[in-house]
GROMACS .gro file of C-alpha atoms in nm:
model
  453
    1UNK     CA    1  -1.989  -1.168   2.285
    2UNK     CA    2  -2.167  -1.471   2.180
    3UNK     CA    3  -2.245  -1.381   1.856
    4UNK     CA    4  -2.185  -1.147   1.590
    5UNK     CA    5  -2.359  -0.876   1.345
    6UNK     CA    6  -2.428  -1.137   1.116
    7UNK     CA    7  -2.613  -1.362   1.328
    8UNK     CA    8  -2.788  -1.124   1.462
    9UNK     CA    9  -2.934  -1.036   1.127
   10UNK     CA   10  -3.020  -1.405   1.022
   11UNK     CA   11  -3.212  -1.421   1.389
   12UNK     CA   12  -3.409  -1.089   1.263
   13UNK     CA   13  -3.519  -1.260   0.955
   14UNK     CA   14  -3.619  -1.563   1.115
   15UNK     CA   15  -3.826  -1.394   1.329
   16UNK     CA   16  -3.660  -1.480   1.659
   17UNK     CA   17  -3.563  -1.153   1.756
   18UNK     CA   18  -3.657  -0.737   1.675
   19UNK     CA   19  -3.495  -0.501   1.634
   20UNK     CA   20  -3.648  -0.281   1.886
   21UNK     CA   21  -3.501  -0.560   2.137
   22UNK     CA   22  -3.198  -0.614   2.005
   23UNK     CA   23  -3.115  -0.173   2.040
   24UNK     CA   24  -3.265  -0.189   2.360
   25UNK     CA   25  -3.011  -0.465   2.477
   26UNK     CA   26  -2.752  -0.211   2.317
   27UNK     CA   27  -2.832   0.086   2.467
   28UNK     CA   28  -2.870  -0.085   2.806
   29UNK     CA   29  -2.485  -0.182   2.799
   30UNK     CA   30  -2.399   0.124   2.660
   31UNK     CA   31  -2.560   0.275   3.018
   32UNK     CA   32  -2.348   0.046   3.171
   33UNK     CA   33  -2.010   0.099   3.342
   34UNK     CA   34  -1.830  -0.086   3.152
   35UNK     CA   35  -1.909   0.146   2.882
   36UNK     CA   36  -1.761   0.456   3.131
   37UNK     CA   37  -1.563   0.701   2.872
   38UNK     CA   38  -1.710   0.526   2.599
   39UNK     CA   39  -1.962   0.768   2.438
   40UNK     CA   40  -1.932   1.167   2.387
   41UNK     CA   41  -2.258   1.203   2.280
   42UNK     CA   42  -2.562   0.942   2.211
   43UNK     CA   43  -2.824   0.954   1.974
   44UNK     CA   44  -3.054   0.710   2.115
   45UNK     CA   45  -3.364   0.872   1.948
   46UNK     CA   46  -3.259   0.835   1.569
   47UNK     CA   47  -3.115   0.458   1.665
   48UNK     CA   48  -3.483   0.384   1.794
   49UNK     CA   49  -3.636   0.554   1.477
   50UNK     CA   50  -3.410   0.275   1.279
   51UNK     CA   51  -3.521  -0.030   1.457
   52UNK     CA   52  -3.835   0.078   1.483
   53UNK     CA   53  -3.819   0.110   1.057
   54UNK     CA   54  -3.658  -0.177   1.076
   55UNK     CA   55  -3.897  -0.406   1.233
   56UNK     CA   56  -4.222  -0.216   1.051
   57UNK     CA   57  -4.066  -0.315   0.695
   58UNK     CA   58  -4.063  -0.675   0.796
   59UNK     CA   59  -4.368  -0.626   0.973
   60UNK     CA   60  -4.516  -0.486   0.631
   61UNK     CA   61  -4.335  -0.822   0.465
   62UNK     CA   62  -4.067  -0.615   0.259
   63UNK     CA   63  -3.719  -0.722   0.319
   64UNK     CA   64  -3.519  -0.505   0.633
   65UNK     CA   65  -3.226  -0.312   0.556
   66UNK     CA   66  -2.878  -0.505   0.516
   67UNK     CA   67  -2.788  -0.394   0.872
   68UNK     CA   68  -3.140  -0.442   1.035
   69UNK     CA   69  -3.197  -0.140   1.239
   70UNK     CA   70  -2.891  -0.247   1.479
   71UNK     CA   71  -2.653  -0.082   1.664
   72UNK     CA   72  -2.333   0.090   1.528
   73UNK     CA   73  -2.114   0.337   1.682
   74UNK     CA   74  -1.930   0.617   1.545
   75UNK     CA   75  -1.624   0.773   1.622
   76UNK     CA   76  -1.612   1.148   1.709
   77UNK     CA   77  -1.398   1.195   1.355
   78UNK     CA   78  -1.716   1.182   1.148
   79UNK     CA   79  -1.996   1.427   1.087
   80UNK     CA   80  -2.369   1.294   1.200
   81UNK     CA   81  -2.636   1.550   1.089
   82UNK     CA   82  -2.705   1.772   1.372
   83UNK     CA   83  -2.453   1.703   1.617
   84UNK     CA   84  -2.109   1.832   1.637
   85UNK     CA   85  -1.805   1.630   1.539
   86UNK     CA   86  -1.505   1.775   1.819
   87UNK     CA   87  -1.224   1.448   1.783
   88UNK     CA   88  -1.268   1.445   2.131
   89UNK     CA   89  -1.050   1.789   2.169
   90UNK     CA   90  -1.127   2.076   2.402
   91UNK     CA   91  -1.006   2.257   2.151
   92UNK     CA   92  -1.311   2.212   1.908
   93UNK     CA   93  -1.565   2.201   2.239
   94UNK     CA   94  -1.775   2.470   2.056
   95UNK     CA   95  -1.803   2.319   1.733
   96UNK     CA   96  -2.122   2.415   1.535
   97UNK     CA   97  -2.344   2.086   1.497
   98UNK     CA   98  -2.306   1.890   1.109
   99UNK     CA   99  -2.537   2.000   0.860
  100UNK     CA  100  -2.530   1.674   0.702
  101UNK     CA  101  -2.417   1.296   0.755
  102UNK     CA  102  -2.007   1.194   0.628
  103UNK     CA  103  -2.063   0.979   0.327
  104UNK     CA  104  -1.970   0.704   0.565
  105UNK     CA  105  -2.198   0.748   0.809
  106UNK     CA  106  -2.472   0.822   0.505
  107UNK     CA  107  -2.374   0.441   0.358
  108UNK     CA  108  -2.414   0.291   0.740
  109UNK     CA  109  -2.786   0.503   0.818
  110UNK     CA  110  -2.904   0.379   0.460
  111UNK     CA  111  -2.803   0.077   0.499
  112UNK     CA  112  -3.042   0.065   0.834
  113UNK     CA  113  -2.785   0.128   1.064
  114UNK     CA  114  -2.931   0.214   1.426
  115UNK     CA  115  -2.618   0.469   1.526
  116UNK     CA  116  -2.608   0.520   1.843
  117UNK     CA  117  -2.374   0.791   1.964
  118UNK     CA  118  -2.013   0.922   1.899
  119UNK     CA  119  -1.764   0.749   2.103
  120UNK     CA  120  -1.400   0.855   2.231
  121UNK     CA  121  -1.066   0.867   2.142
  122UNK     CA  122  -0.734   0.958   2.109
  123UNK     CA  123  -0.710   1.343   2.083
  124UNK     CA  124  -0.782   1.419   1.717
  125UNK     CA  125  -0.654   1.047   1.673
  126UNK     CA  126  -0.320   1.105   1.713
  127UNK     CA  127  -0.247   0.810   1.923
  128UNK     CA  128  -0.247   0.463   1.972
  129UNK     CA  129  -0.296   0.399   2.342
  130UNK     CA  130  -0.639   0.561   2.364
  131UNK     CA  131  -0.571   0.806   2.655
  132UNK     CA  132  -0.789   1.096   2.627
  133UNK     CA  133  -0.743   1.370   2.928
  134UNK     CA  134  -1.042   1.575   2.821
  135UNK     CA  135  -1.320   1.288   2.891
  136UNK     CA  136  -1.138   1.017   3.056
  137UNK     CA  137  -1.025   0.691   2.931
  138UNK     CA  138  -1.228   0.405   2.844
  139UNK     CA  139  -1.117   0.113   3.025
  140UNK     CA  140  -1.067  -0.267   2.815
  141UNK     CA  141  -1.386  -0.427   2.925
  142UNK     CA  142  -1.216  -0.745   2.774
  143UNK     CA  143  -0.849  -0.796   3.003
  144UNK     CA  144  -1.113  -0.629   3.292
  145UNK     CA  145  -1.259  -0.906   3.305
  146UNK     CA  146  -0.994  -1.172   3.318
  147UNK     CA  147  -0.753  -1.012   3.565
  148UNK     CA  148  -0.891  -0.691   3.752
  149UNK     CA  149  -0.677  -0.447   3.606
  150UNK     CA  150  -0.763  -0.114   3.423
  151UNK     CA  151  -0.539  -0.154   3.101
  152UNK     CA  152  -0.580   0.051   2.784
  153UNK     CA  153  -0.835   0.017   2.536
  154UNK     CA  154  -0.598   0.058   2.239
  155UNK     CA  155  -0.612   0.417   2.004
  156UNK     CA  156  -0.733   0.592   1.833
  157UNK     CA  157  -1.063   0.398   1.826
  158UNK     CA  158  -1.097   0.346   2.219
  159UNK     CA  159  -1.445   0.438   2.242
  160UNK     CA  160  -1.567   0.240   1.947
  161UNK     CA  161  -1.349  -0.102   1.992
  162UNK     CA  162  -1.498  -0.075   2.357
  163UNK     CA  163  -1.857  -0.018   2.229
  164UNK     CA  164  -1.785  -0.343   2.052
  165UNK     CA  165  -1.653  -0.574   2.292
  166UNK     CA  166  -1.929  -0.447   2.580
  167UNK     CA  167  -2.197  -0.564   2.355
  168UNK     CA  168  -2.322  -0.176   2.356
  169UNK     CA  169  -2.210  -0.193   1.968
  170UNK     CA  170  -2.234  -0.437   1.690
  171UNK     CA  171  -1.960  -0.244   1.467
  172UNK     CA  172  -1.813   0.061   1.540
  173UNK     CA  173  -1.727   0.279   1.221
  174UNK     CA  174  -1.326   0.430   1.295
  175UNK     CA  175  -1.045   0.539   1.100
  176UNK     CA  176  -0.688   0.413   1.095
  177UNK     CA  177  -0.374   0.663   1.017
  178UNK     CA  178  -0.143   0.419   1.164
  179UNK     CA  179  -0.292   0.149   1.304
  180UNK     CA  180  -0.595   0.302   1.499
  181UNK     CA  181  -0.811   0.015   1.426
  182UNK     CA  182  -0.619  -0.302   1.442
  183UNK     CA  183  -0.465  -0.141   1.744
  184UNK     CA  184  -0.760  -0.139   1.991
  185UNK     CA  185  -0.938  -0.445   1.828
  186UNK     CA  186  -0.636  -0.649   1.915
  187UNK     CA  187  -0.581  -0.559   2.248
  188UNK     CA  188  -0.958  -0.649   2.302
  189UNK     CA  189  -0.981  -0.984   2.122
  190UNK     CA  190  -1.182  -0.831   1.800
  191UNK     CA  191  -1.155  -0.797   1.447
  192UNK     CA  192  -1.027  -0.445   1.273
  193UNK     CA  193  -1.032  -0.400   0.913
  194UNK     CA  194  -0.795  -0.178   0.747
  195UNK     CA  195  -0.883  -0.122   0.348
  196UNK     CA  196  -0.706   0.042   0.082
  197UNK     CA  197  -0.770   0.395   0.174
  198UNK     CA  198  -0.919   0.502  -0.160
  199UNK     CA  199  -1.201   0.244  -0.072
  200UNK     CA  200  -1.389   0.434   0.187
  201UNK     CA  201  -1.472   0.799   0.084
  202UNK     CA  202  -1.324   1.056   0.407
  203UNK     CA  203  -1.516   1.361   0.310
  204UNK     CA  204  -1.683   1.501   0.661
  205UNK     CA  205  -1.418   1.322   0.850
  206UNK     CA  206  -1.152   1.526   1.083
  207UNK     CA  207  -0.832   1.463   0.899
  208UNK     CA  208  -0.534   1.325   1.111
  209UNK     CA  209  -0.273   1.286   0.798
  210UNK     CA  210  -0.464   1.296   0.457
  211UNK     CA  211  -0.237   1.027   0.250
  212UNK     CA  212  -0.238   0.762   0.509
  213UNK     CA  213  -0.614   0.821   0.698
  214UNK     CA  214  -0.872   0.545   0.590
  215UNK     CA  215  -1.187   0.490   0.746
  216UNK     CA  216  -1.357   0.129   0.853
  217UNK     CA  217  -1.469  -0.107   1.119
  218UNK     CA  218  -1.415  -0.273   1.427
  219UNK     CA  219  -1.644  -0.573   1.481
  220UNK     CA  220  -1.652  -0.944   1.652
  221UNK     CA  221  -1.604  -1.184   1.347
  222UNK     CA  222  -1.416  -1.129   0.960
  223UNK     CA  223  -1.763  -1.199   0.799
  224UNK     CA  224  -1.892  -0.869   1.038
  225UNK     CA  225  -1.625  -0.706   0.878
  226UNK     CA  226  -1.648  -0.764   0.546
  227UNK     CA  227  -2.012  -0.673   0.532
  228UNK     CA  228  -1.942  -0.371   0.692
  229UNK     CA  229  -1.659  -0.299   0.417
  230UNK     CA  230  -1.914  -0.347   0.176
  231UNK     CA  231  -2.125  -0.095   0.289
  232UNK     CA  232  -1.863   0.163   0.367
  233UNK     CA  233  -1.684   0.118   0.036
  234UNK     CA  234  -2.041   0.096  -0.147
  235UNK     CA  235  -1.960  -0.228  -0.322
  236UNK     CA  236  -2.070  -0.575  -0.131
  237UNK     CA  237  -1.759  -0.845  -0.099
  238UNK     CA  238  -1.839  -1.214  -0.157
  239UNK     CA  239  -1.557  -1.383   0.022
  240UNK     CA  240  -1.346  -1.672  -0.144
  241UNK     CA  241  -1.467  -1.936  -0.042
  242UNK     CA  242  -1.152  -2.150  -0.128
  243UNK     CA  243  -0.992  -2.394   0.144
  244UNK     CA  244  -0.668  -2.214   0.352
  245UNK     CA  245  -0.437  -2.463   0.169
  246UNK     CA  246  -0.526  -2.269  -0.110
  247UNK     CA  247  -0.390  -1.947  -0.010
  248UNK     CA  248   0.011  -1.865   0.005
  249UNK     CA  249   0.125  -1.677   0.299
  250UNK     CA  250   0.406  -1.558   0.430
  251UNK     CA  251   0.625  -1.436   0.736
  252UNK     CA  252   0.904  -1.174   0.707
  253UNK     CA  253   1.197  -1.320   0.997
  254UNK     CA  254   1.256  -0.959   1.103
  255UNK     CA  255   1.067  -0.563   1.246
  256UNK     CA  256   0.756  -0.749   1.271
  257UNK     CA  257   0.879  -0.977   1.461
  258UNK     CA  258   1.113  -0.788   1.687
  259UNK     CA  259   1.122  -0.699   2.064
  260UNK     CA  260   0.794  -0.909   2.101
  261UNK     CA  261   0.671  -0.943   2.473
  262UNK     CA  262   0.706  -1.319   2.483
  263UNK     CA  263   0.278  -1.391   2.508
  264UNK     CA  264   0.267  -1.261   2.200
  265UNK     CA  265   0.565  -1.425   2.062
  266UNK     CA  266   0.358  -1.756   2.223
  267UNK     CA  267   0.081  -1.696   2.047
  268UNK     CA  268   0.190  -1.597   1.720
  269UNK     CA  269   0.396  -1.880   1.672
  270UNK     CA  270   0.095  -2.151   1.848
  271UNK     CA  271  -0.081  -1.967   1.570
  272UNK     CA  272   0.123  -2.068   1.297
  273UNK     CA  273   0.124  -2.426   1.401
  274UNK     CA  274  -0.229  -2.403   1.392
  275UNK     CA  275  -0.249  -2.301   1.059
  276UNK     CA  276   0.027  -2.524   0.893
  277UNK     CA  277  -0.111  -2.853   1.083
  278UNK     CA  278  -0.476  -2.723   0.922
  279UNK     CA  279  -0.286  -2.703   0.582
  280UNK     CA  280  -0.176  -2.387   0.525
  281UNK     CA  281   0.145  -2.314   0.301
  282UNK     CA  282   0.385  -2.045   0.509
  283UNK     CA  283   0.716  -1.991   0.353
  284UNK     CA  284   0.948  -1.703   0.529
  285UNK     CA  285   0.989  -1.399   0.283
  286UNK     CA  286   1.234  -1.159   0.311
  287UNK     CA  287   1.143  -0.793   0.265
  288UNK     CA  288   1.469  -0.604   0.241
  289UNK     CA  289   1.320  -0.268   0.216
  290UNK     CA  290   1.098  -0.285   0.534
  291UNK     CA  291   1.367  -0.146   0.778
  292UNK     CA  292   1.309   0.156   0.550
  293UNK     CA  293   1.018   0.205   0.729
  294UNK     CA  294   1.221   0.409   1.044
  295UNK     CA  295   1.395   0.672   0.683
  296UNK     CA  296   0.984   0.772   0.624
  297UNK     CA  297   0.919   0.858   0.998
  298UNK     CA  298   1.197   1.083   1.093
  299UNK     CA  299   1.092   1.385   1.271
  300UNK     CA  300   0.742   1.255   1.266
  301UNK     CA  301   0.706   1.189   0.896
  302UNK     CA  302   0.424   1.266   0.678
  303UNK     CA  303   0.166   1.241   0.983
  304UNK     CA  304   0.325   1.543   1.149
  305UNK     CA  305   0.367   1.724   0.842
  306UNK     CA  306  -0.002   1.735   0.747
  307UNK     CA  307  -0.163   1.733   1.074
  308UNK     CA  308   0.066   2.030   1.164
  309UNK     CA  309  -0.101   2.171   0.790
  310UNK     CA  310  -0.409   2.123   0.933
  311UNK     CA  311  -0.367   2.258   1.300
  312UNK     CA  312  -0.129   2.522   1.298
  313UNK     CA  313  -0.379   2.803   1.306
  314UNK     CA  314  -0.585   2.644   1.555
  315UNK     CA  315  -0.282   2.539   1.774
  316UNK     CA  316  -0.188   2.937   1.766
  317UNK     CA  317  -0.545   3.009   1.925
  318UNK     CA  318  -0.638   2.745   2.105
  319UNK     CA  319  -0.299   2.544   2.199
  320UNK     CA  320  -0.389   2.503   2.587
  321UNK     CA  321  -0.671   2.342   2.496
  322UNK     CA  322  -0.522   2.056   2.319
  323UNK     CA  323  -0.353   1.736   2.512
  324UNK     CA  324   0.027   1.811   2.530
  325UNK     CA  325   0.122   1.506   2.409
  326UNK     CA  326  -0.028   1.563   2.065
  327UNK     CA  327   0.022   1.932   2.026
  328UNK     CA  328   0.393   1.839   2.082
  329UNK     CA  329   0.394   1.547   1.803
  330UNK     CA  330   0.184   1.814   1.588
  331UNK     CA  331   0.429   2.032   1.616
  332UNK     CA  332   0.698   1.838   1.508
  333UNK     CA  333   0.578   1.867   1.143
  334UNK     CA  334   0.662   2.282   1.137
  335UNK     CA  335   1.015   2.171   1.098
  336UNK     CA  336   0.896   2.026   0.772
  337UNK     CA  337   0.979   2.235   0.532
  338UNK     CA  338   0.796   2.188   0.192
  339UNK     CA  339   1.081   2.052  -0.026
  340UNK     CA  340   1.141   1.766   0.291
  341UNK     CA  341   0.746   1.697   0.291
  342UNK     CA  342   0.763   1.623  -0.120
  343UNK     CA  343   1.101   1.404  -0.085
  344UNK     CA  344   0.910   1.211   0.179
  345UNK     CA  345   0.654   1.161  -0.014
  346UNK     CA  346   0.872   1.039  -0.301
  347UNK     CA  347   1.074   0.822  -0.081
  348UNK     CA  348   0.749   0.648  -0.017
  349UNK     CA  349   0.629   0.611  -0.344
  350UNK     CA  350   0.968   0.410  -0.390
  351UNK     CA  351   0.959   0.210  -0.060
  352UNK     CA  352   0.582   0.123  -0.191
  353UNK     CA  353   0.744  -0.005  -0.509
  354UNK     CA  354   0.969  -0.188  -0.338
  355UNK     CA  355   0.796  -0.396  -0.082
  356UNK     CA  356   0.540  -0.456  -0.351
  357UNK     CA  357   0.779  -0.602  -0.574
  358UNK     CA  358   0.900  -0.852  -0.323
  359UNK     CA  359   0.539  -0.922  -0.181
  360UNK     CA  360   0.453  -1.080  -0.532
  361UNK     CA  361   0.292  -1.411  -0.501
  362UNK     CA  362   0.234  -1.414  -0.156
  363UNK     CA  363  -0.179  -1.354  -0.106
  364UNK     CA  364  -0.110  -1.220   0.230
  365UNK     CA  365   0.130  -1.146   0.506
  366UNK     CA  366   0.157  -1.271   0.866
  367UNK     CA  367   0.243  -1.060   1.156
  368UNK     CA  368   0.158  -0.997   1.530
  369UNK     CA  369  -0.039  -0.671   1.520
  370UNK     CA  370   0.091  -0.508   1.834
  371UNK     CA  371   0.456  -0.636   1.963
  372UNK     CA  372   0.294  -0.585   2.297
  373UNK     CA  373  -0.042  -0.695   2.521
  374UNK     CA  374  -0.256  -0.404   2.696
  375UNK     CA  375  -0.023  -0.237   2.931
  376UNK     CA  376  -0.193  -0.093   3.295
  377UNK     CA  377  -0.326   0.295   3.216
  378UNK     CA  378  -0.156   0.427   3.576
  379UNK     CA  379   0.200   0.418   3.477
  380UNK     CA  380   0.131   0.592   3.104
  381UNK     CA  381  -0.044   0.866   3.285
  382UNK     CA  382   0.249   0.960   3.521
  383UNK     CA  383   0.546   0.900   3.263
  384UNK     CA  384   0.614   1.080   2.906
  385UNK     CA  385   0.887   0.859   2.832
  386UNK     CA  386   0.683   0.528   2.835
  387UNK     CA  387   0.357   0.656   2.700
  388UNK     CA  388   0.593   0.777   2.406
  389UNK     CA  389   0.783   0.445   2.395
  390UNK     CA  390   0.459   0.253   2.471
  391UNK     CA  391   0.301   0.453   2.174
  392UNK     CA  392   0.561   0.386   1.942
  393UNK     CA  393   0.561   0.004   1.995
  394UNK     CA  394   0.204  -0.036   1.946
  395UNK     CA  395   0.195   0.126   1.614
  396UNK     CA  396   0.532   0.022   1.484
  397UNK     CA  397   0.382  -0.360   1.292
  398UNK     CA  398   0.052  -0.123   1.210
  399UNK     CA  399   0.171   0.153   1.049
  400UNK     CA  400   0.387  -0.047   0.783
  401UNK     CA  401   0.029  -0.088   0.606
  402UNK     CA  402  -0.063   0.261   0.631
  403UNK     CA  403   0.257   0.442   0.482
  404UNK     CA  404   0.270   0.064   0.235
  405UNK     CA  405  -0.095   0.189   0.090
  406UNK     CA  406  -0.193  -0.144   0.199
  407UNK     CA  407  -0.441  -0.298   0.391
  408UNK     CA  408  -0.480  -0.500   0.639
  409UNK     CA  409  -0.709  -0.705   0.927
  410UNK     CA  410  -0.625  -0.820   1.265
  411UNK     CA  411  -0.823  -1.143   1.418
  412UNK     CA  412  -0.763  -1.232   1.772
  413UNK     CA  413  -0.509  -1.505   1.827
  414UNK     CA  414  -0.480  -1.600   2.192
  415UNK     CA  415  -0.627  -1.896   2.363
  416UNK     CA  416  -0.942  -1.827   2.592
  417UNK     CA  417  -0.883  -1.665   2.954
  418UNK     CA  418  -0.559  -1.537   2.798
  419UNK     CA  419  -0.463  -1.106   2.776
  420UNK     CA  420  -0.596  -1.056   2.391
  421UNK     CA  421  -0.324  -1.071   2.115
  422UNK     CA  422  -0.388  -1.003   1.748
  423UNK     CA  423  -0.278  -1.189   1.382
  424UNK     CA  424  -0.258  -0.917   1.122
  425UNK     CA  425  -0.297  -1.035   0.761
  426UNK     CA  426  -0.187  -0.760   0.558
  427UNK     CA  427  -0.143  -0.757   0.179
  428UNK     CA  428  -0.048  -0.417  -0.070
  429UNK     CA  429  -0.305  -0.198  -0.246
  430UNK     CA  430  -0.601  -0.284  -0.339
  431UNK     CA  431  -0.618  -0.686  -0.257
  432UNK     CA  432  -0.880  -0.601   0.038
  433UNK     CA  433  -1.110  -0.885  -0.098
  434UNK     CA  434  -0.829  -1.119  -0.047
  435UNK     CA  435  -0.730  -1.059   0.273
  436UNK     CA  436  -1.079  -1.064   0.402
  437UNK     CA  437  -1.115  -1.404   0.223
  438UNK     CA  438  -0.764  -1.522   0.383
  439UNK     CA  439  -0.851  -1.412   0.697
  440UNK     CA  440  -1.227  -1.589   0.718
  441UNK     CA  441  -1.037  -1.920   0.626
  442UNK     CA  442  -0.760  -1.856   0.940
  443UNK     CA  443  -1.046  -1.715   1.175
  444UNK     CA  444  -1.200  -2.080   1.115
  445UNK     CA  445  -0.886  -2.296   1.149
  446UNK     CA  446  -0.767  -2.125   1.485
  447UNK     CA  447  -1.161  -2.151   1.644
  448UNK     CA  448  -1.143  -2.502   1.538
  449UNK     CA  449  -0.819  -2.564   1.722
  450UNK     CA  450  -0.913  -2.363   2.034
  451UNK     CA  451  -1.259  -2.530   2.007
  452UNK     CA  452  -1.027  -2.864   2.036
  453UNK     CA  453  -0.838  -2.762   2.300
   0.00000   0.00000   0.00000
């Protein structure tokens, strides 16, 4: 798209554009094919109602809320007052409607929000291709449109990273367990925001694994995202505005870097020669602990463990109804027994202690998001053994930030007319403001160069 969220706003209070033209631009794409898969349900009524409040506050000459009455999407994880949240799952097809909104989708409607609809994804978001069997899979408009082919979207967010890039969307409000918003936003050349998971409250929100779900955006630009962090988290980020020489980054020489498909390998490194010929300081940083990583995830790790908490009785009623694929990774956690699930969670609380210890001084690390551009859908439908291996390679950089309490922000990378590859900035606990500051000053640099080019 041509521009993003933020724009958008200025042109509202300007007096260029309103609202109620801006949603029905939105909605129109969202009727579009493009958009095919994209939306379980729409709620195209209460998104008018906000424009429309939208447009008579400035009309009235008070200021418009901080989103303007524009369009926002909302994954089917999260409860919108009076209509049912199902994490697109036959298996919760007859769920009673919400009584009231999730606190993240009350921050986004008071903040003027125009939501438009709950989009797809991933089973229960236990995935990161962003195959759903139930109601089809969303194709990526983006890689579409440069060479024909129907490739994934990217999981779990399909629906909403798709919403995004199709225009139909603004910012599309996800969640990411292990990667399920940096995932799809970098196959699709768009920005995904991972926070500190204590910064986004997850009450009214389908639990995949409790200690490593965290809710947030997908959007078109870093300053998108960080006003839509501010509103989710309930406290507004002014982003430092200091010049990328100032910030210290780093590279770790190997995991993240490992078994890349060489595009991405091309455009990660073009994208550190960007950023060192703009000024930036990027030293190479060992992190001995990482390859701990694979000790956490055996047998499925803490994600099976609690989502098998959570399902079990409903996988005992209902199991035909779910996708095979995830019952059978959900049902890899009832061979966690208790004592294994609390020296997991130990172990982590160790490997946390550790990689923070040798991330000090370093404001952020640098990392291709996915190992991997957006693979063709055809072949994962027809083989198990490379969706599996597929899904395991797109979430293996991602989920380091999840299980690290970390977070984390991918920004496209790749030169225009090129497959979409992400940069992921990713930092420990708690230093959200400084990766979204980081990233804003590499976002610039690498438009600059491309803008050269």
């Amino acid at each position: 798209m041509s521009i993003d969220l933020t724009e958008a706003l200025a042109s509202l209070r300007l007096g260029r554009q309103s609202a109620r033209t801006l949603l029905s631009d939105s909605l129109a794409r969202a009727d579009d094919a493009a958009c095919e898969h994209v939306f379980l349900r729409r709620f195209d009524e209460d998104a008018r109602a906000a424009a429309e409040a939208s447009d008579d506050a400035a009309a009235r000459g008070g200021p418009r809320p901080s989103l303007g009455g524009l369009a926002v999407s909302v994954k089917d994880l999260f409860d919108v007052a009076g209509h049912p949240t199902t994490a697109a799952s036959a298996a919760m097809d007859d769920a009673p409607s919400a009584e009231r909104d999730a606190p993240a989708v009350a921050r986004l409607r008071a903040a003027g929000a125009a939501l438009i609809g709950h989009t797809n994804l991933s089973e229960f978001a236990f995935s990161g291709v962003g195959i759903n069997p139930h109601h089809g899979t969303p194709r990526n408009p983006v890689t579409r449109a440069i060479d024909g082919l129907d490739r994934i979207p990217g999981g779990s967010t399909s629906g909403g990273a798709v919403s995004v890039a199709t225009g139909a969307a603004w910012a599309a409000l996800g969640s990411d367990t292990g990667g399920s918003l940096r995932i799809p936003a970098g196959l699709q050349g768009l920005v995904g925001f991972k926070s500190t998971a204590r910064r986004v409250p997850l009450d009214g929100c389908v639990p995949l694994a409790p200690s490593l779900d965290t809710a947030g955006a997908i959007t078109r630009s870093v300053r998108d995202a960080a006003l839509l962090h501010g509103v989710l988290s309930g406290a507004p980020v002014e982003l430092d505005d200091r010049p990328l020489s100032a910030w210290r980054f780093a590279i770790t020489p190997t995991f993240m870097q490992d078994d890349l498909d060489p595009a991405v390998a091309a455009a990660f490194e073009r994208a550190l020669t960007t950023l060192r010929a703009a000024g930036a300081r990027i030293e190479e940083r060992a992190l001995p602990a990482l390859p701990r990583v694979a000790e956490l995830q055996t047998q499925g790790g803490i994600t099976a463990a609690e989502a098998w908490a959570w399902h079990h009785a409903r996988l005992a009623e209902r199991g035909d109804r779910y996708d095979p694929r995830v019952a059978m990774r959900i049902r890899r956690g009832e061979a966690i027994l208790p004592a294994a699930y609390e020296a997991l969670l130990d172990a982590r609380r160790r490997w946390i202690a550790d990689m923070t210890a040798a991330m000090s001084g370093i404001d952020a690390f640098l990392s291709p998001t996915v190992p991997l551009q957006a693979p063709e859908i055809a072949p994962l439908l027809s083989s198990d053994v490379l969706f599996f291996a597929t899904n395991a390679r797109l979430l293996r950089n991602t989920a380091v930030v999840n299980l690290l309490d970390g977070c984390a922000i991918s920004i496209p990378c790749e030169r225009p007319g090129e497959l979409p590859v992400g940069l992921m900035l990713w930092a420990p606990a708690m230093q959200d403001r400084a990766v979204l500051s980081a990233a804003s000053r590499v976002e610039t640099a690498l438009a600059a160069a491309a803008e050269i080019r």
